[in-house]
Short mmCIF file of C-alpha atoms in Angstrom, two decimals:
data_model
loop_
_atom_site.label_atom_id
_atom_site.label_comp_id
_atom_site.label_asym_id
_atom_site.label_seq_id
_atom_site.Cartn_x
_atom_site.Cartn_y
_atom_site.Cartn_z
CA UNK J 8 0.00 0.00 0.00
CA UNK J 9 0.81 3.41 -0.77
CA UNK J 10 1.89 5.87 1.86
CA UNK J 11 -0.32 8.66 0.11
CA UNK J 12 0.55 11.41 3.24
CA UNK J 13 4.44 11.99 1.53
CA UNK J 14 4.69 13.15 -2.04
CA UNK J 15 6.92 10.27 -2.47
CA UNK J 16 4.04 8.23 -2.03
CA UNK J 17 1.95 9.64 -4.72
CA UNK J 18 4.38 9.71 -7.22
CA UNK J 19 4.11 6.06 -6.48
CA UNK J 20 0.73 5.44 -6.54
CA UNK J 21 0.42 7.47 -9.88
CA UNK J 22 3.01 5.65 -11.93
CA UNK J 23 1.58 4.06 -14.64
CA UNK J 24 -1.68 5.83 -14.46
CA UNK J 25 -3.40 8.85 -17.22
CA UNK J 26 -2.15 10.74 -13.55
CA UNK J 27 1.33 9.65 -14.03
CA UNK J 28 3.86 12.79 -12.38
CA UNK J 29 6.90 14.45 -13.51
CA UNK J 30 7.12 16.21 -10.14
CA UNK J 31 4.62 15.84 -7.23
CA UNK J 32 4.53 19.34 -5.15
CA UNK J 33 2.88 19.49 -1.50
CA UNK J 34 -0.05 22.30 -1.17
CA UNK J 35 -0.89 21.40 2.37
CA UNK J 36 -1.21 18.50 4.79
CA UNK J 37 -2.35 17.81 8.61
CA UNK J 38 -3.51 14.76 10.55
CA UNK J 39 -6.37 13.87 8.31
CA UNK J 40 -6.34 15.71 4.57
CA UNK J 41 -3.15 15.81 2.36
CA UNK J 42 -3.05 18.28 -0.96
CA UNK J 43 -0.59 17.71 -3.58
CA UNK J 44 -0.44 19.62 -7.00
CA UNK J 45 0.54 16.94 -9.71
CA UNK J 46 3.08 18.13 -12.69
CA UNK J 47 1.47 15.48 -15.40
CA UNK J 48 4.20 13.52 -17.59
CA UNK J 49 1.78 13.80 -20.18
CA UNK J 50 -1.02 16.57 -20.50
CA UNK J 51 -4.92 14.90 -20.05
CA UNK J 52 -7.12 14.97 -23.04
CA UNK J 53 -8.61 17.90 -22.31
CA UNK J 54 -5.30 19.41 -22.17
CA UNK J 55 -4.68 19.90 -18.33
CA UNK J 56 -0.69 19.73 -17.88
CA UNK J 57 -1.42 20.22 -13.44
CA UNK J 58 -4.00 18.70 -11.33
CA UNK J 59 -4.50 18.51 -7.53
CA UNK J 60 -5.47 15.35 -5.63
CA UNK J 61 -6.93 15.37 -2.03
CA UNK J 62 -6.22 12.31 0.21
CA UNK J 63 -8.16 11.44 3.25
CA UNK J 64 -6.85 10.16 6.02
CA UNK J 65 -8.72 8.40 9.17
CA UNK J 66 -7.44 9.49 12.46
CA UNK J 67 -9.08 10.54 15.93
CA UNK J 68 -9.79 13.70 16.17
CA UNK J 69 -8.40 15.61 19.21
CA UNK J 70 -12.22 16.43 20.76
CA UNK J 71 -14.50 14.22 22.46
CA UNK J 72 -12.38 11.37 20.37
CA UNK J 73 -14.23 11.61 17.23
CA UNK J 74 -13.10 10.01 14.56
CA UNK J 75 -11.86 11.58 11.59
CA UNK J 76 -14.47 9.27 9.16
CA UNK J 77 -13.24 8.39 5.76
CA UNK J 78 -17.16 8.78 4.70
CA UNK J 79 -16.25 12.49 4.18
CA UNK J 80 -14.15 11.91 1.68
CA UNK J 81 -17.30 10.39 0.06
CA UNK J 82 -19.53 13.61 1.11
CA UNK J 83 -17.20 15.91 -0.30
CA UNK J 84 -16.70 13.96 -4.16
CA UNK J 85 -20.49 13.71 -4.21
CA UNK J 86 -20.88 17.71 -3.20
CA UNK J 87 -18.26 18.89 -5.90
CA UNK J 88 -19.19 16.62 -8.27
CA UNK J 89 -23.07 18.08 -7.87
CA UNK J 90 -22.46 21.95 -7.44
CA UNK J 91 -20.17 21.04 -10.85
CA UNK J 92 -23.43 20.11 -13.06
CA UNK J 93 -25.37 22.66 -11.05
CA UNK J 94 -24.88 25.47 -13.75
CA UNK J 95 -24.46 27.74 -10.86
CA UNK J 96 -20.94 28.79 -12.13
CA UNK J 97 -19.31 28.19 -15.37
CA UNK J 98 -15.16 29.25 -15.73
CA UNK J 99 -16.07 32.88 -16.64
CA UNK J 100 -18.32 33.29 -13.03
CA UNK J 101 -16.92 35.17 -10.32
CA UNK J 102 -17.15 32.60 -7.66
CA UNK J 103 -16.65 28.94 -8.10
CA UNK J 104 -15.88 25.56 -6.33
CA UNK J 105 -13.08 23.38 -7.20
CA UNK J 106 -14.21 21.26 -10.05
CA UNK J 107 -13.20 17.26 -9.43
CA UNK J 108 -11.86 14.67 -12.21
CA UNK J 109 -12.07 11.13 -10.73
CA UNK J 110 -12.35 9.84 -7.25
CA UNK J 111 -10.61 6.57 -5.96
CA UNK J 112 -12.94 5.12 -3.54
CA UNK J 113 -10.46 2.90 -2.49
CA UNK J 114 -7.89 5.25 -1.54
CA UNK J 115 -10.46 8.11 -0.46
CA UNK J 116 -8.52 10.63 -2.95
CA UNK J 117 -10.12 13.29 -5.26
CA UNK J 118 -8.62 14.49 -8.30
CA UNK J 119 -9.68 18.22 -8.98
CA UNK J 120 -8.51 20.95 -11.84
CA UNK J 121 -5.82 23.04 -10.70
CA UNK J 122 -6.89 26.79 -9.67
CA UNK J 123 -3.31 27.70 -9.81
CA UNK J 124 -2.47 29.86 -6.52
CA UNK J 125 -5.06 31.82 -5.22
CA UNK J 126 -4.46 33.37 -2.04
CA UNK J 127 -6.59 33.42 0.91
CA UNK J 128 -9.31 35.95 1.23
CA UNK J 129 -8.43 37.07 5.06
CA UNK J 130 -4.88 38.55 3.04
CA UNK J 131 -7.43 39.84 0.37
CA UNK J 132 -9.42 41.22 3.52
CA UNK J 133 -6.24 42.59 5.00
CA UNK J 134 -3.92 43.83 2.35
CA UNK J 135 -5.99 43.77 -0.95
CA UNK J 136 -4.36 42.35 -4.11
CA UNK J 137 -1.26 44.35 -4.06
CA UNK J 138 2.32 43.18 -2.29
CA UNK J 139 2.02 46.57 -0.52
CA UNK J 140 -0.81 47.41 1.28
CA UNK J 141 -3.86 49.23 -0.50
CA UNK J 142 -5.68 52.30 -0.09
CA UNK J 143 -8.57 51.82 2.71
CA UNK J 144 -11.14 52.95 -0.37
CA UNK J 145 -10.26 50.36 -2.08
CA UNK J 146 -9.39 47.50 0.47
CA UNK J 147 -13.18 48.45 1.42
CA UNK J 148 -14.56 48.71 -2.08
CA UNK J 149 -12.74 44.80 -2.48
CA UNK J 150 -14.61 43.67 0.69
CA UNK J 151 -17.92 44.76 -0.02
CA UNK J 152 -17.59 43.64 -3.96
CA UNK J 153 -16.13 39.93 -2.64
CA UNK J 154 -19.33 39.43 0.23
CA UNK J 155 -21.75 40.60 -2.10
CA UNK J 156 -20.27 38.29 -4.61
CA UNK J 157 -20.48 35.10 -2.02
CA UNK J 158 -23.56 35.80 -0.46
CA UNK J 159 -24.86 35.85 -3.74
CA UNK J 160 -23.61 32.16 -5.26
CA UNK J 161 -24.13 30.63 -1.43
CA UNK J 162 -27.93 31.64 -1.52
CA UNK J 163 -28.20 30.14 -5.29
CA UNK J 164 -26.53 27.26 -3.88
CA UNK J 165 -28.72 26.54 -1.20
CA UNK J 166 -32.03 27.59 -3.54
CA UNK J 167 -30.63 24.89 -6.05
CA UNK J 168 -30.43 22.12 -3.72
CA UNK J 169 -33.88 22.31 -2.82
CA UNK J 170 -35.51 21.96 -5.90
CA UNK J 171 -37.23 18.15 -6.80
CA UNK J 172 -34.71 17.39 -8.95
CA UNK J 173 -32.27 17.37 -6.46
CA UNK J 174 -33.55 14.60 -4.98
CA UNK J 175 -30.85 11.77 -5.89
CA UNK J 176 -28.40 13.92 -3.74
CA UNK J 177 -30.66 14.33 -1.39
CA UNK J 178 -31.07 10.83 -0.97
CA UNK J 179 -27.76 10.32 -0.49
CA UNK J 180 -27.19 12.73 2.37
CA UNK J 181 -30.30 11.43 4.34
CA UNK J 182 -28.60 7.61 4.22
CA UNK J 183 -26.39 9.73 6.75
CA UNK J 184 -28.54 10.51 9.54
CA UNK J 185 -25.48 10.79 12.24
CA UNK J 186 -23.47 13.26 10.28
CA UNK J 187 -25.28 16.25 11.31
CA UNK J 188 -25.20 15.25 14.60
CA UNK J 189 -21.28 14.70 14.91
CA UNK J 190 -20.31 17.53 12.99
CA UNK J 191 -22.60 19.90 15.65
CA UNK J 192 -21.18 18.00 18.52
CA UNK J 193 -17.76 18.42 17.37
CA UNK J 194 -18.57 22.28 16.45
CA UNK J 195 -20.11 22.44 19.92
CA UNK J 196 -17.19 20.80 22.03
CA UNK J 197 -15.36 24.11 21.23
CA UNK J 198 -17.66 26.37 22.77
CA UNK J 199 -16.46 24.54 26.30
CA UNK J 200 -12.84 24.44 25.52
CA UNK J 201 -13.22 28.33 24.88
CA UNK J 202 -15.42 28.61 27.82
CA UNK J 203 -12.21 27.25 30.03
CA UNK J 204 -9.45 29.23 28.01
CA UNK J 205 -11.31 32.83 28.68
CA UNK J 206 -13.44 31.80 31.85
CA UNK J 207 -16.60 32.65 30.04
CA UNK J 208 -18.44 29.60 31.88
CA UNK J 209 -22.32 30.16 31.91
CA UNK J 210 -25.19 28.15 33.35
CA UNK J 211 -26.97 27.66 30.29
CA UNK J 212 -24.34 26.84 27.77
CA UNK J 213 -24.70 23.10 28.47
CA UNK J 214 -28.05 23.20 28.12
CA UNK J 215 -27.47 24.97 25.00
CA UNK J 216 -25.13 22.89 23.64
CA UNK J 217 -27.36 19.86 24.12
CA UNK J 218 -30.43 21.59 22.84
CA UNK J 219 -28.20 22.01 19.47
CA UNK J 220 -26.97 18.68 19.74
CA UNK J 221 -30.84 17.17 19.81
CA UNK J 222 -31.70 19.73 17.09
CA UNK J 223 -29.01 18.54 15.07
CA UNK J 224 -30.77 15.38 15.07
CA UNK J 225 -34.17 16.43 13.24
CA UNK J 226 -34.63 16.78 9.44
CA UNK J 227 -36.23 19.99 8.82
CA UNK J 228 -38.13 20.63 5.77
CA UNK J 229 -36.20 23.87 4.88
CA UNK J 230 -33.05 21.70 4.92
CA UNK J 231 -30.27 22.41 2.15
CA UNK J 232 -26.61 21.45 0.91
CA UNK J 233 -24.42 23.00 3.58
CA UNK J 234 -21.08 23.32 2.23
CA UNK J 235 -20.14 22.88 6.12
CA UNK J 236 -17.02 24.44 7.14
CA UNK J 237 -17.68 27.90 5.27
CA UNK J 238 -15.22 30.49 6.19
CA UNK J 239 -12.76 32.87 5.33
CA UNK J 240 -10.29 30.56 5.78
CA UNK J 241 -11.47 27.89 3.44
CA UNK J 242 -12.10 30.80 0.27
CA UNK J 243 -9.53 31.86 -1.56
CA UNK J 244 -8.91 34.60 -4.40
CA UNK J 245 -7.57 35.13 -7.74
CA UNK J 246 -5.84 38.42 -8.34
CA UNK J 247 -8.14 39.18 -11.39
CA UNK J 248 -5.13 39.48 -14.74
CA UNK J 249 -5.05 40.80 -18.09
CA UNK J 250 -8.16 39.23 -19.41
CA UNK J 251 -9.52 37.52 -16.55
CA UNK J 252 -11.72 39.06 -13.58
CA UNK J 253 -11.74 38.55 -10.06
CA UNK J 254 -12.44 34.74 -9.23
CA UNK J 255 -13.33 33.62 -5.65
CA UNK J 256 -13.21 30.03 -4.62
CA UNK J 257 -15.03 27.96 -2.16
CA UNK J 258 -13.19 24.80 -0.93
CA UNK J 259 -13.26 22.50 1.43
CA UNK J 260 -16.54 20.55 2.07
CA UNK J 261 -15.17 17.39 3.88
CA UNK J 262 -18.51 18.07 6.23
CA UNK J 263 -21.29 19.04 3.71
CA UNK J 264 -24.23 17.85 4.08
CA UNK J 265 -27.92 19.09 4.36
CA UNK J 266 -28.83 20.88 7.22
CA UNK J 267 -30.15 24.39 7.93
CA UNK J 268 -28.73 27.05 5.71
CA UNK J 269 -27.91 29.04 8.77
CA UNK J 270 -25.00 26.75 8.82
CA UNK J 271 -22.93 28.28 6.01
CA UNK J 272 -23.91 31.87 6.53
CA UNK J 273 -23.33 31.20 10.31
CA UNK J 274 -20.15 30.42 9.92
CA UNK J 275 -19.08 32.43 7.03
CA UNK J 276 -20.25 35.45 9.49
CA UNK J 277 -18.33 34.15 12.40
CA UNK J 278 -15.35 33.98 10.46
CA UNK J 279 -15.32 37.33 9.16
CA UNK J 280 -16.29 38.75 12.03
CA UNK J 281 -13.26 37.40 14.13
CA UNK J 282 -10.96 38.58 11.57
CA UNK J 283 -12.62 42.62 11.68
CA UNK J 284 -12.16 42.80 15.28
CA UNK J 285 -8.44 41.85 15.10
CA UNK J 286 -7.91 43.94 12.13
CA UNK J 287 -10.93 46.06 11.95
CA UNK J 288 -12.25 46.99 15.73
CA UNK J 289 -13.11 50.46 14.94
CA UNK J 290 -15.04 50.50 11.87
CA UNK J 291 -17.70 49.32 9.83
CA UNK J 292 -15.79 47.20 7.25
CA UNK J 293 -18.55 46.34 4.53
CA UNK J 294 -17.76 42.62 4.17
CA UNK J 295 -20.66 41.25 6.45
CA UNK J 296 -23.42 43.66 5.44
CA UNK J 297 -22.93 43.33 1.82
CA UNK J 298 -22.66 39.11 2.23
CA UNK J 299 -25.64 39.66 4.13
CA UNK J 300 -27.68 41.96 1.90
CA UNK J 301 -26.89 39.53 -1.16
CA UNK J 302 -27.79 36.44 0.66
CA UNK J 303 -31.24 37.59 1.49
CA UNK J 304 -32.15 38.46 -1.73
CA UNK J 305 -32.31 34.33 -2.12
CA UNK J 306 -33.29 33.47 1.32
CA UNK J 307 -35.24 34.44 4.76
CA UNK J 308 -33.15 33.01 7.91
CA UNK J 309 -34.42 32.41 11.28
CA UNK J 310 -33.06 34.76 13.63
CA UNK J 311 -32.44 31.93 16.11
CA UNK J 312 -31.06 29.43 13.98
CA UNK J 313 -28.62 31.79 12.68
CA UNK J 314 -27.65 33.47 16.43
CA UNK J 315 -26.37 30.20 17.52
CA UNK J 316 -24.55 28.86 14.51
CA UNK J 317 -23.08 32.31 14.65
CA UNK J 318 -22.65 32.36 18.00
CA UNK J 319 -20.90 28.49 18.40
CA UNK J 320 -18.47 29.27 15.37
CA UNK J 321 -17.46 32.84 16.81
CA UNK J 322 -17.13 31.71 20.45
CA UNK J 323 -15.59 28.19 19.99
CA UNK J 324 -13.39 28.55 16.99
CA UNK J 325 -13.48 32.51 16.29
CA UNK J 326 -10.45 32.79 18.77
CA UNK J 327 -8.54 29.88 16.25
CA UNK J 328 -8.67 31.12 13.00
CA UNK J 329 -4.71 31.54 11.31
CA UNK J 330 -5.19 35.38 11.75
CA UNK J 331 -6.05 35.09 15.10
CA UNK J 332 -2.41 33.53 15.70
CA UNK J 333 -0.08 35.39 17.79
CA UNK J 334 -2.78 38.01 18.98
CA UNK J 335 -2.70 39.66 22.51
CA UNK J 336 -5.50 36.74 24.62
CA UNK J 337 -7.74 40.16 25.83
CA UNK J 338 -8.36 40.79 22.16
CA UNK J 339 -9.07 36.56 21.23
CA UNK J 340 -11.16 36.99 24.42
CA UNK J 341 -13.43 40.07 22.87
CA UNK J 342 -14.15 37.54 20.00
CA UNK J 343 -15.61 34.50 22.27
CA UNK J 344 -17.66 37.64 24.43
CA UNK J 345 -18.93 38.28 21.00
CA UNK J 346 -20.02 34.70 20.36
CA UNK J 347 -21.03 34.10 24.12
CA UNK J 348 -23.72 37.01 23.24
CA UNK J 349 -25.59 35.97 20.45
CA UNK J 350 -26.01 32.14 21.81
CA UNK J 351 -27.22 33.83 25.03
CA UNK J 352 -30.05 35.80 22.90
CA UNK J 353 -30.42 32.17 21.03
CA UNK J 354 -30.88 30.47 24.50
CA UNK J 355 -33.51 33.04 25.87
CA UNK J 356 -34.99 33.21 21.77
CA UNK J 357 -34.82 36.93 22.24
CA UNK J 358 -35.25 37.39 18.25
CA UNK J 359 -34.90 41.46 18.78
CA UNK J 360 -31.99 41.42 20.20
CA UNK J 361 -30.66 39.37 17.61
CA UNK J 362 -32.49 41.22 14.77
CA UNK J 363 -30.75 44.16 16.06
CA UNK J 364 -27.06 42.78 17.08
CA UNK J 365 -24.01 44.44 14.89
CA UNK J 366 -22.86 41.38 13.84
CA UNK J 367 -26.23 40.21 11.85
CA UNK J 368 -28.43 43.37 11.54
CA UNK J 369 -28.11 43.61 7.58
CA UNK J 370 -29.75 39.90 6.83
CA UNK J 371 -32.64 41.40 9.00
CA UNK J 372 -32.79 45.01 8.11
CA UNK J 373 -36.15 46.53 6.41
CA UNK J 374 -36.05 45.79 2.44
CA UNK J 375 -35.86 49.61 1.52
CA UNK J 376 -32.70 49.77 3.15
CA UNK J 377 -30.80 47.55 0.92
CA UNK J 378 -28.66 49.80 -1.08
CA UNK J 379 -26.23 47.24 -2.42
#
């Protein structure tokens, strides 16, 4: 057997295939998910001389000892390979998803086109496109064009997957009635660990976290394809070049699924909102309300729903996003308070409050305010 975590490994395990390599280069690699960008001995047919492969790896996971299952290797091949026939995005659309080839089951490893090197959106956020940093103007004018752009394709996306003939996927997601469950619980598990770090121990959050935990168990009839782990961390952009705009891409869904579509723009928000107040504490940057405004044009949430997937992401992993590396603990500490406030008004379902909160005011505010 091949040892597919070492680019050794895969040059191996692609000899003699179409996928033979020249020259195997490492993209990223942890515990359970290894990226590799494959330099093709011979171009494929349709004349890619690059592609990327994906291997899955099973290992425990370092909460509550879940395993790392090998069935999302499954969930994500399935999800690409839909939101690829959607018609949702074509090559010349703004924002995409990576685009897969061929999947060994056996291995658990996806072969995708190569988007070159994009770079991740929190630098986009932070810097703009330029090796120097921007102007504010247009470092703003980026943000609001890049939300409005994924709020947009995310409430398509979730639109899409509820039509009837979606069904077949559908299907397949609902033969998978404990995934929900252990991706909340895992999602959940961090609210306590942050709880400990910054002393932020409540009462209610346990019986919070369990109420989530025995929601996460009931299909409800507004369910859609979650892409699952939707933040700023897993998008990244393409500078746009002589004769190519702007693209966005949104990777990573090892843990779609259907579920609520407060899920993605829960944690989408959460993520964005932990990177403004470590970059952005004193004023209004434009990514949130204009990823808000364009998402509602496609979809009502529920206030409540969306507090507490907010609220989990932003309290339990807001304080462990890359940016949020290195930074002072009272300012990590102002991004769990954050989170710790919208899952109270979730607990106590005090919708105004959460109608009204900074963070999601714009997917709430009166129509004949949208301006975007």
């Amino acid at each position: 057997m091949y040892n597919l975590k070492s680019s050794e490994g895969i040059f191996e395990y692609l000899n003699g295939t179409r996928f033979s390599a020249s020259d195997v280069q490492s993209l990223s690699g942890g515990s359970s998910a290894f990226t590799y960008r494959v330099i093709l001995e011979n171009p494929l047919k349709t004349g890619e001389k690059t592609v990327v492969l994906k291997h899955f790896e099973s290992v425990a996971a370092r909460i509550e000892g879940m395993e790392a299952d090998l069935d999302r290797a499954d969930h994500e091949y399935i999800a690409l390979s839909a939101i690829a026939a959607s018609g949702l995005f074509d090559s010349e659309s703004t924002v995409q998803a990576p685009r897969p080839i061929e999947y060994d089951q056996r291995t658990h490893t996806i072969f995708m086109y190569d988007l070159g090197s994009p770079i991740p959106l929190a630098q986009v956020l932070e810097r703009g496109f330029e090796n120097n940093e921007s102007p504010e103007s247009e470092t703003s004018k980026l943000a609001s064009d890049i939300g409005e752009a994924i709020g947009d394709f995310i409430g398509r996306l979730h639109n899409w997957s509820t039509r009837a003939e979606q069904e077949t996927l559908r299907s397949y997601f609902a033969k998978k009635p404990d995934w929900n469950q252990k991706v909340v619980a895992v999602f959940s598990s961090f609210i306590t660990l942050s709880a400990d770090r910054f002393k932020l121990h409540e009462a209610w959050t346990d019986m919070l976290i369990a109420r989530e935990c025995q929601e996460a168990s009931v299909t409800r009839s507004d369910c859609v394809l979650v892409m699952g782990d939707c933040s700023l961390h897993n998008t990244l952009v393409s500078p746009p070049s002589e004769g190519q705009n702007m693209r966005i891409y949104l990777t990573d869904l090892e843990v779609a699924r259907f579920s609520e579509p407060e899920v993605d723009m829960g944690e989408l928000t959460a993520s964005a909102t932990s990177f403004e107040l470590l970059y952005y504490p004193d004023m209004g940057y434009p990514f949130i309300p204009a990823l808000h405004r364009a998402y509602r044009r496609h979809r009502t949430l529920d206030p409540g729903r969306i507090g507490a997937t907010t609220g989990t992401c932003l309290m339990g992993i807001g304080p462990l996003f890359p940016w949020a590396k290195n930074k002072d603990e009272a300012q990590l500490r102002k991004i769990a308070v954050a989170g710790l406030e919208l899952l109270e008004y979730s607990f106590k379902y005090d919708r105004d409050s959460l109608r009204s909160s900074p963070i999601l005011q714009h997917l709430f505010s009166p129509r004949d305010e949208q301006h975007i």
